[in-house]
């Protein structure tokens, strides 16, 4: 067995030169083989050389390679939206539509969901998890009412409460009455499982509006969370939700605020910052590709995420984002809405320094990639010397 | 409830503000201006938590699946 002290001493010199994961791998593998110091040094040197050789060289078209590496498997993805078969009752957009959503930086995903993990106290028991879930799920009168009728003769609303549902959701009649009283529309009385609100005589249109208002009255929960589902993962209970509201859920007691996850990237950017949004883009995009069985290197997706978040806010890849904000007129014109860009540039008398790839292809020059990146400047002999 | 510390969230990487000398070093090693770094807005939750002002450079220590740990920088912009 090689001496750990020697390995550590040798590896110390490469701290910062090689990535941490590589150094750790070397450390664990080297400690298992039996070689002397000289050989160890040679092995590490060789590994370092291989690492440097594997690095991307200056002038490599990483963006193009990333585009191709994501685009080609993308053509193999089914255009049809498949839905989750694993999680009951939930539909989550996956596949190409979801990938498009991510790179187009849509403000809200078509199926927003959250994964909420619970704190130490609540995560091991179903009862306690249900308690937290009931604090999160948004419940309106509509959810617990069997029927709502308008009695024309007495000009009153009759809400019939489904007592079983109400009990299941943990809502008492007193609570409902309290909320209804805040509306201030008339006297409230209770008859068995019916709540009667008597109000002044009103027109049918007003009645309809009022009915809507009563139905959408919030009893409890977080805004935007339509449904919750408790699932067991390993030995802990996890709450899945339909609908997403990160800022709202973070305020709920009983959750683990540091492991809450949503698929709404803009919410993450707002609450946790642009760096978290970058991580979320990578995670979401990779999840989609992985789920479809496509083996895309994570680094291509990282490049996309880096580009999308480079200005401190999330930009889409496309006409209204990265491609539309290129400095070169010709490159923009080559992408989409050609005439508009050319016309505007002509009106303003803009110049194109021909620094990018697309514009040099257009004019037929060497493109600034690889060896074409190098430019020669001549220094003229100065006069008088 | 205890104040929510965004740096404890699993999606948020560790970060700190670079000192003046460190910024100079950074500029020299990469041969760039500060504005050429990726940006971060001054009202970004991370900037608020760190107390970073426009013109600062933030060093971000990301956890990376590939490299184990990756260091990135962001320049704080006032919008």
XYZ file of C-alpha atoms in Angstrom:
464
model
C 0.000 0.000 0.000
C 1.288 3.416 -0.904
C 1.850 5.807 1.927
C -1.019 8.245 2.266
C 1.253 11.001 3.484
C 3.310 10.872 0.310
C 0.195 10.842 -1.869
C -1.205 13.846 -0.066
C 2.091 15.683 -0.381
C 2.310 14.991 -4.092
C -1.299 15.890 -4.762
C -0.999 19.136 -2.856
C 0.972 20.625 -5.732
C -1.933 20.039 -8.085
C -4.499 21.770 -5.909
C -6.196 24.299 -8.150
C -4.616 22.898 -11.279
C -6.884 19.890 -11.504
C -10.553 19.701 -10.529
C -11.315 18.509 -7.032
C -13.161 15.399 -8.129
C -10.131 14.259 -10.122
C -7.790 14.781 -7.179
C -10.122 12.856 -4.902
C -10.341 10.016 -7.374
C -6.566 9.886 -7.641
C -6.234 9.901 -3.873
C -8.572 6.968 -3.394
C -7.197 4.913 -6.278
C -3.537 5.527 -5.482
C -3.914 4.491 -1.864
C -5.003 1.056 -3.018
C -1.945 0.229 -5.110
C 1.533 -0.527 -3.890
C 4.130 1.635 -5.606
C 7.036 3.778 -4.495
C 7.152 7.554 -4.469
C 8.871 7.904 -7.817
C 6.187 5.909 -9.576
C 3.443 7.776 -7.794
C 4.882 11.038 -9.010
C 4.975 9.719 -12.555
C 1.383 8.494 -12.404
C 0.140 11.835 -11.162
C 2.159 13.691 -13.767
C 0.729 11.490 -16.486
C -2.818 12.030 -15.226
C -2.233 15.772 -15.160
C -0.950 15.711 -18.718
C -3.991 13.750 -19.858
C -6.233 16.236 -18.076
C -4.613 19.218 -19.764
C -4.849 17.481 -23.138
C -8.559 16.902 -22.587
C -9.280 20.557 -21.897
C -11.101 22.605 -24.482
C -8.644 24.556 -26.566
C -8.938 28.275 -27.210
C -10.932 28.844 -30.368
C -13.006 25.709 -30.034
C -16.599 26.281 -31.111
C -18.126 25.081 -27.862
C -21.450 26.765 -28.522
C -21.916 25.059 -31.862
C -20.929 21.723 -30.409
C -23.388 22.213 -27.536
C -26.161 23.152 -29.955
C -25.559 20.060 -32.031
C -25.214 17.803 -29.020
C -28.564 18.880 -27.634
C -30.244 19.340 -30.995
C -29.524 15.955 -32.499
C -30.963 13.879 -29.627
C -33.781 16.421 -29.551
C -34.906 15.262 -32.980
C -35.360 11.810 -31.553
C -37.633 12.962 -28.796
C -41.237 12.248 -29.336
C -43.210 15.290 -30.261
C -46.168 13.996 -28.353
C -46.330 15.082 -24.755
C -46.025 12.090 -22.552
C -47.264 12.284 -19.056
C -45.895 10.830 -15.923
C -47.073 7.321 -15.281
C -45.308 7.106 -11.943
C -46.983 9.781 -9.899
C -50.691 9.236 -9.523
C -53.114 11.906 -10.638
C -50.422 14.283 -11.776
C -49.612 15.414 -15.234
C -46.193 16.906 -15.757
C -45.055 18.181 -19.128
C -42.045 16.227 -20.264
C -40.056 15.640 -23.382
C -39.604 18.158 -26.150
C -42.398 20.531 -25.058
C -40.792 20.870 -21.643
C -37.316 21.355 -23.132
C -38.693 24.122 -25.341
C -40.300 25.696 -22.294
C -36.958 25.749 -20.516
C -34.883 27.276 -23.309
C -37.642 29.718 -24.224
C -37.640 30.856 -20.580
C -41.405 30.785 -20.249
C -42.575 32.775 -17.228
C -44.665 29.905 -15.906
C -44.389 26.277 -16.959
C -47.533 24.726 -18.400
C -47.630 22.304 -15.490
C -46.082 23.948 -12.452
C -45.280 21.529 -9.653
C -43.376 21.629 -6.413
C -41.591 18.991 -4.424
C -41.761 19.885 -0.773
C -39.719 18.018 1.767
C -40.545 18.251 5.430
C -38.528 19.065 8.524
C -37.308 16.551 11.104
C -40.467 16.745 13.153
C -42.911 16.093 10.341
C -41.214 13.936 7.766
C -41.506 10.512 9.392
C -45.188 10.311 10.157
C -48.045 10.315 7.715
C -50.294 12.111 10.182
C -47.901 15.023 10.559
C -47.217 15.147 6.842
C -50.958 15.409 6.249
C -51.082 18.239 8.742
C -48.473 20.193 6.770
C -50.112 19.299 3.465
C -53.404 20.732 4.679
C -51.607 23.974 5.487
C -50.293 24.145 1.936
C -53.285 23.054 -0.151
C -55.486 25.938 -1.097
C -59.070 25.305 -0.144
C -61.956 27.459 -1.213
C -65.639 27.162 -0.466
C -66.029 25.451 -3.821
C -63.900 22.515 -2.678
C -66.033 21.667 0.319
C -69.499 22.647 -0.854
C -71.891 20.006 -2.156
C -74.030 22.666 -3.711
C -74.677 26.344 -3.640
C -78.124 27.669 -4.413
C -79.771 31.009 -4.558
C -83.158 31.206 -2.969
C -85.084 33.829 -4.913
C -87.958 34.136 -2.465
C -85.874 34.814 0.611
C -83.049 36.291 -1.453
C -80.440 34.187 0.249
C -77.602 31.851 -0.664
C -77.754 28.316 0.636
C -74.413 26.561 0.819
C -74.580 22.878 1.521
C -71.369 21.713 3.101
C -69.991 18.271 2.358
C -69.145 17.435 5.933
C -66.955 14.469 5.147
C -64.750 16.470 2.810
C -64.634 19.373 5.221
C -63.557 17.097 8.026
C -60.922 15.495 5.824
C -59.516 18.892 4.934
C -59.676 19.988 8.548
C -62.161 22.799 8.189
C -64.813 23.576 10.767
C -68.126 25.295 10.186
C -67.102 28.101 12.504
C -64.107 28.757 10.315
C -66.271 28.973 7.201
C -68.679 31.335 8.909
C -65.842 33.517 10.062
C -64.516 33.813 6.531
C -67.984 34.458 5.135
C -68.595 37.186 7.661
C -65.633 39.084 6.307
C -67.446 39.403 2.981
C -70.171 41.444 4.714
C -73.056 40.489 2.488
C -75.725 39.733 5.047
C -76.777 37.658 8.003
C -75.442 34.159 8.306
C -77.314 31.311 9.915
C -76.661 27.591 10.161
C -79.167 24.787 9.600
C -77.688 21.337 9.900
C -75.044 21.111 7.222
C -76.393 24.130 5.411
C -75.146 27.670 5.743
C -77.639 30.324 4.790
C -76.593 33.823 3.884
C -79.529 36.168 3.636
C -78.791 39.312 1.719
C -80.678 42.182 0.145
C -82.605 41.695 -3.056
C -80.176 41.828 -5.945
C -80.240 41.547 -9.699
C -79.451 38.197 -11.357
C -76.171 39.506 -12.722
C -75.045 40.618 -9.316
C -76.146 37.311 -7.900
C -73.933 35.455 -10.355
C -70.952 37.600 -9.475
C -71.533 37.151 -5.780
C -71.844 33.417 -6.242
C -68.440 33.320 -7.911
C -67.011 35.399 -5.126
C -68.309 33.059 -2.473
C -67.080 29.971 -4.308
C -63.563 31.337 -4.629
C -63.329 32.411 -1.027
C -60.069 31.218 0.484
C -60.438 29.112 3.586
C -56.814 28.204 3.964
C -53.660 27.247 2.144
C -51.111 28.855 -0.138
C -52.151 30.779 -3.212
C -51.611 28.854 -6.428
C -51.357 25.389 -4.919
C -54.269 23.547 -6.436
C -53.673 20.050 -5.160
C -51.260 18.210 -2.920
C -50.190 14.620 -2.850
C -48.208 12.883 -0.158
C -45.725 10.290 -1.304
C -43.364 8.120 0.630
C -39.764 8.333 -0.514
C -37.411 6.083 1.356
C -38.344 6.591 4.967
C -39.692 10.104 4.679
C -42.893 11.611 3.405
C -42.662 14.126 0.591
C -45.394 16.455 -0.614
C -45.949 16.898 -4.349
C -48.100 19.761 -5.446
C -50.036 20.841 -8.483
C -49.317 24.531 -8.869
C -46.316 26.411 -7.607
C -45.683 29.293 -5.242
C -42.193 29.195 -3.804
C -42.344 32.363 -1.745
C -45.666 31.309 -0.240
C -44.651 27.769 0.607
C -41.435 28.922 2.275
C -43.555 30.645 4.909
C -45.431 27.473 5.824
C -44.498 25.819 9.106
C -43.285 22.236 9.099
C -41.483 22.187 5.769
C -37.754 22.034 5.227
C -37.185 25.412 3.530
C -33.759 24.408 2.283
C -34.940 21.473 0.218
C -38.042 22.897 -1.397
C -38.054 22.517 -5.132
C -40.232 23.933 -7.885
C -40.090 23.565 -11.648
C -40.872 27.253 -12.097
C -37.457 28.706 -12.880
C -38.555 32.330 -12.661
C -39.821 31.819 -9.129
C -36.466 30.358 -8.190
C -34.660 33.339 -9.727
C -36.849 35.713 -7.782
C -36.604 34.051 -4.395
C -33.205 32.365 -4.456
C -31.266 34.361 -7.019
C -29.799 33.919 -10.456
C -27.263 31.305 -9.403
C -30.001 29.052 -8.090
C -31.901 29.630 -11.323
C -28.860 28.496 -13.267
C -28.717 25.329 -11.216
C -32.444 24.829 -11.740
C -32.177 25.208 -15.519
C -29.447 22.584 -15.601
C -31.420 20.267 -13.373
C -34.662 20.620 -15.298
C -33.105 20.304 -18.748
C -30.990 17.350 -17.733
C -33.982 15.645 -16.150
C -35.927 15.913 -19.399
C -33.108 14.520 -21.533
C -32.307 11.777 -19.077
C -35.928 10.761 -18.748
C -36.130 10.359 -22.522
C -33.106 8.109 -22.399
C -30.848 10.552 -24.192
C -27.258 10.688 -23.093
C -26.263 14.345 -23.379
C -23.168 15.534 -21.570
C -24.011 17.791 -18.650
C -21.438 20.365 -19.784
C -23.434 21.242 -22.899
C -26.450 22.015 -20.761
C -24.277 23.976 -18.344
C -23.121 26.156 -21.208
C -26.709 26.857 -22.194
C -27.624 27.702 -18.605
C -24.575 29.946 -18.241
C -25.535 31.844 -21.355
C -29.157 32.182 -20.310
C -28.206 33.686 -16.953
C -25.160 35.711 -18.023
C -26.842 39.107 -17.707
C -28.179 38.493 -14.217
C -31.690 37.741 -15.359
C -33.062 34.830 -17.323
C -32.963 35.331 -21.050
C -34.464 32.960 -23.542
C -32.500 31.488 -26.365
C -34.125 32.957 -29.418
C -35.342 36.105 -31.038
C -36.236 37.926 -27.844
C -33.186 36.812 -25.938
C -29.682 35.787 -26.740
C -29.925 35.631 -30.534
C -31.799 38.928 -30.679
C -29.277 40.750 -28.540
C -26.182 39.903 -30.532
C -24.130 42.971 -31.311
C -23.568 42.099 -34.946
C -26.259 43.234 -37.400
C -25.478 40.583 -39.969
C -25.588 37.790 -37.415
C -28.997 38.979 -36.200
C -30.242 39.346 -39.775
C -29.079 35.833 -40.570
C -31.175 34.450 -37.717
C -34.742 35.704 -37.920
C -36.665 38.751 -39.204
C -33.903 39.655 -41.644
C -35.436 42.719 -43.246
C -36.266 44.447 -39.970
C -32.696 44.224 -38.726
C -31.127 45.312 -41.993
C -33.556 48.191 -42.370
C -33.017 49.463 -38.855
C -29.264 49.199 -39.201
C -29.399 51.089 -42.489
C -31.549 53.846 -40.997
C -29.178 54.315 -38.098
C -26.062 53.924 -40.201
C -24.715 51.133 -37.999
C -21.407 49.412 -38.524
C -20.560 45.741 -38.255
C -17.008 45.033 -37.099
C -17.230 41.464 -38.489
C -16.044 39.824 -35.306
C -18.352 36.831 -35.126
C -18.731 33.650 -37.113
C -21.975 34.234 -39.006
C -21.018 37.625 -40.396
C -17.671 36.367 -41.668
C -19.369 33.462 -43.400
C -21.678 35.947 -45.068
C -18.872 38.111 -46.400
C -16.713 35.125 -47.238
C -13.804 35.615 -44.877
C -11.962 33.212 -42.625
C -14.147 32.634 -39.578
C -12.656 33.467 -36.181
C -12.578 29.899 -34.881
C -9.704 27.607 -34.073
C -6.599 28.718 -35.947
C -8.677 31.429 -37.600
C -8.860 33.216 -34.248
C -5.301 34.427 -34.518
C -4.771 37.823 -36.039
C -1.470 39.343 -36.978
C -0.672 42.962 -36.424
C 2.379 44.496 -37.965
C 4.392 46.975 -36.062
C 5.690 49.599 -38.397
C 9.156 50.934 -37.678
C 8.810 54.246 -35.959
C 10.117 57.213 -37.803
C 13.129 59.111 -36.550
C 14.636 56.187 -34.715
C -39.617 31.581 12.449
C -35.895 31.839 11.920
C -34.884 34.077 9.072
C -34.564 32.199 5.827
C -30.924 31.897 4.836
C -30.777 31.346 1.094
C -27.250 29.966 1.237
C -28.542 26.921 3.064
C -30.838 26.035 0.189
C -29.613 23.126 -1.882
C -29.820 25.072 -5.142
C -27.799 28.057 -3.912
C -24.010 27.814 -4.056
C -21.650 29.351 -1.519
C -20.448 32.832 -2.402
C -18.450 35.738 -1.075
C -17.399 39.209 -2.140
C -13.867 39.508 -3.504
C -11.473 42.042 -2.023
C -9.894 44.761 -4.163
C -6.597 42.925 -4.516
C -8.333 39.703 -5.454
C -10.270 41.512 -8.166
C -7.030 42.970 -9.538
C -5.501 39.502 -9.542
C -8.509 38.083 -11.305
C -8.381 40.765 -13.977
C -4.700 40.109 -14.533
C -4.935 36.314 -14.731
C -7.748 36.348 -17.263
C -6.778 39.598 -19.010
C -10.305 40.975 -18.865
C -12.305 43.901 -17.549
C -14.761 43.380 -14.690
C -17.748 43.972 -16.966
C -16.750 41.029 -19.114
C -17.624 38.631 -16.314
C -21.171 37.279 -16.102
C -23.421 39.689 -14.262
C -25.589 39.549 -11.213
C -28.117 42.214 -10.372
C -27.723 44.234 -7.207
C -31.239 43.342 -6.048
C -30.637 39.647 -6.576
C -31.396 37.755 -3.328
C -27.812 36.550 -3.222
C -26.407 40.091 -3.485
C -28.778 41.265 -0.784
C -27.703 38.453 1.523
C -24.031 39.255 0.956
C -24.501 43.011 1.014
C -22.796 43.423 -2.341
C -22.835 46.779 -4.079
C -22.644 47.547 -7.800
C -19.045 47.296 -8.940
C -18.215 44.410 -6.609
C -17.178 41.029 -7.892
C -18.689 37.962 -6.275
C -16.892 34.656 -6.155
C -19.224 31.683 -6.414
C -18.152 28.230 -5.352
C -20.475 25.909 -7.199
C -20.848 22.272 -6.432
C -20.355 20.530 -9.718
C -21.056 16.943 -10.583
C -18.174 16.889 -12.990
C -15.414 18.884 -11.313
C -16.465 18.425 -7.698
C -16.134 22.108 -7.127
C -16.151 24.877 -9.698
C -15.383 28.511 -9.138
C -17.211 31.209 -11.023
C -17.330 34.981 -10.762
C -20.112 37.475 -11.234
C -19.965 41.221 -11.520
C -22.599 43.170 -9.609
C -24.547 45.515 -11.874
C -26.904 48.244 -10.658
C -30.049 47.187 -12.569
